[in-house]
mmCIF file with all atom_site columns, C-alpha atoms in Angstrom:
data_model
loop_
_atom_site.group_PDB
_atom_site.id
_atom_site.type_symbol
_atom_site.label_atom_id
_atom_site.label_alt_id
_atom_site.label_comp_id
_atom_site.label_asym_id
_atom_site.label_entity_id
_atom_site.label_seq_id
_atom_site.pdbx_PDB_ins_code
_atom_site.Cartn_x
_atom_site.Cartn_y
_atom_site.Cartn_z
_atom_site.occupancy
_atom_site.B_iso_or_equiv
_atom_site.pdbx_formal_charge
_atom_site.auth_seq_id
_atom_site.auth_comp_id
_atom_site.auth_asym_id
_atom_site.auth_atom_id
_atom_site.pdbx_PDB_model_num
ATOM 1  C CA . UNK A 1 1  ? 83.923  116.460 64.819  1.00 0.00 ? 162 UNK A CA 1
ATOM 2  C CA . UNK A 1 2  ? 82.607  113.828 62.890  1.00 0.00 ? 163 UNK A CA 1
ATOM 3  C CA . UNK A 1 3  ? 83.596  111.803 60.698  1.00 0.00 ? 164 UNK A CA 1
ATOM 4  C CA . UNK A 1 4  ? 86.843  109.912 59.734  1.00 0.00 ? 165 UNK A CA 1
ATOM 5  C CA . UNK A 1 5  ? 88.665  113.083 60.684  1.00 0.00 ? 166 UNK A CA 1
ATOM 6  C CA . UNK A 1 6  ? 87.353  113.374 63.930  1.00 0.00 ? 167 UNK A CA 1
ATOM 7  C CA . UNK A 1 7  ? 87.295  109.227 64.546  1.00 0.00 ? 168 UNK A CA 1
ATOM 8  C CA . UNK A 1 8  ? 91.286  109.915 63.544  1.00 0.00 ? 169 UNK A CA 1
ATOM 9  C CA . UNK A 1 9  ? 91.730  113.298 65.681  1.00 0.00 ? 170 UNK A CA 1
ATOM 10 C CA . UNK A 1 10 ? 89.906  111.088 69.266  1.00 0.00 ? 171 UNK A CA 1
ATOM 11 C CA . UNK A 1 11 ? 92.555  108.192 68.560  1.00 0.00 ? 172 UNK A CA 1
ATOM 12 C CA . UNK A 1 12 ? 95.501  110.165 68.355  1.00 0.00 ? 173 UNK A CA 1
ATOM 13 C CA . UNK A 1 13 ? 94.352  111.913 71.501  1.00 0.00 ? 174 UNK A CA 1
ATOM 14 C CA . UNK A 1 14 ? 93.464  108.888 73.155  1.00 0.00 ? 175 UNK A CA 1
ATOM 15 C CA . UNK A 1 15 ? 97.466  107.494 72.634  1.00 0.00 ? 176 UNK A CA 1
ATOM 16 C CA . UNK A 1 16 ? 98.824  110.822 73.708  1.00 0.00 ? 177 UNK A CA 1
ATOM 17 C CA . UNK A 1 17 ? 96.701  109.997 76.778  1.00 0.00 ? 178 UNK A CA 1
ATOM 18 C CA . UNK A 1 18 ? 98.037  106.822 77.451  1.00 0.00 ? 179 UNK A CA 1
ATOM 19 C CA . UNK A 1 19 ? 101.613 108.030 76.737  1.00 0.00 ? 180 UNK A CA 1
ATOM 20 C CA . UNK A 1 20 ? 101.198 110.693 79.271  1.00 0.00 ? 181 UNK A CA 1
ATOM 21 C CA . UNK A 1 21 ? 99.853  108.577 81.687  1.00 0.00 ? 182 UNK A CA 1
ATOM 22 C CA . UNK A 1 22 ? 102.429 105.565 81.518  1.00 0.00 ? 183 UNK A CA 1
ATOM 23 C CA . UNK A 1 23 ? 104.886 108.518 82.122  1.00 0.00 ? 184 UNK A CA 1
ATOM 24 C CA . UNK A 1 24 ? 103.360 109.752 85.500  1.00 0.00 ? 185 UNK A CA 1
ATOM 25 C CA . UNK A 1 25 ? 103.342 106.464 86.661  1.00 0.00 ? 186 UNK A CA 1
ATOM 26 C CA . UNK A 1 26 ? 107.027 106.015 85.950  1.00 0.00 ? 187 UNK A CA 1
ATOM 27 C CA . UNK A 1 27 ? 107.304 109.153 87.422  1.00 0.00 ? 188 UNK A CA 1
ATOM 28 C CA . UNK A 1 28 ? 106.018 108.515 90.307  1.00 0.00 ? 189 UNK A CA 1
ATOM 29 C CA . UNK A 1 29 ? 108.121 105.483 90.731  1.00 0.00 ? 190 UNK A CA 1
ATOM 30 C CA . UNK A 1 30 ? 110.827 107.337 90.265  1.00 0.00 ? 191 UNK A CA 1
ATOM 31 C CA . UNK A 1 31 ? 109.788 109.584 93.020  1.00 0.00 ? 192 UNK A CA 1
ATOM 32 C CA . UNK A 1 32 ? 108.586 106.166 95.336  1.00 0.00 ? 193 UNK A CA 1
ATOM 33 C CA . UNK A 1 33 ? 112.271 105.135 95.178  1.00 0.00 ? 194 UNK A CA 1
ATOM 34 C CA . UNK A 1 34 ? 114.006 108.568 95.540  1.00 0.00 ? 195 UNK A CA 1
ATOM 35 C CA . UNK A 1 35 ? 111.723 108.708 98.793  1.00 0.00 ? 196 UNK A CA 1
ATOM 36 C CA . UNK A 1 36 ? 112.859 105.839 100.138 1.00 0.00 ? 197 UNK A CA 1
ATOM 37 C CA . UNK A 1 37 ? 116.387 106.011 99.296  1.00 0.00 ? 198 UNK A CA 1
ATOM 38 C CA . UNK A 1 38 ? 116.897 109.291 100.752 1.00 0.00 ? 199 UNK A CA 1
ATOM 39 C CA . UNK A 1 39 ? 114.365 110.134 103.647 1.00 0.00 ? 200 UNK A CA 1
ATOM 40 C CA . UNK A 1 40 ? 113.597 106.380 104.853 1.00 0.00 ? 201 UNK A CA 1
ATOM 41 C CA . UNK A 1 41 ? 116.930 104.463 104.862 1.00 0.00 ? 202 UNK A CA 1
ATOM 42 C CA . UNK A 1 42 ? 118.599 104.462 108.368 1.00 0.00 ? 203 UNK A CA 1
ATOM 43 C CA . UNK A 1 43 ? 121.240 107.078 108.995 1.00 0.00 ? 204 UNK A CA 1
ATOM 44 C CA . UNK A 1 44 ? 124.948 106.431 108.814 1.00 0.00 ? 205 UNK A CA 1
ATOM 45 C CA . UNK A 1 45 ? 127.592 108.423 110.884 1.00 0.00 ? 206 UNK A CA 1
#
């Protein structure tokens, strides 16, 4: 697409972008942390 249409239409994709990748980085975190928490800390009787 051209024009300031399509110039609108790239940004807008280009944030959804970003949004979705600063979420799987704080998923990942999430899943980092849930790792280590549950399968790496030493066991307790």
């Amino acid at each position: 697409m051209d024009g300031e249409k399509g110039k609108e239409m790239k940004k807008r994709a280009m944030e959804w972008k970003k949004l979705a990748d600063d979420a799987i980085a704080l998923s990942q975190l999430n899943l980092d942390k849930m790792i280590e928490l549950v399968l790496l800390s030493p066991r307790t009787n």
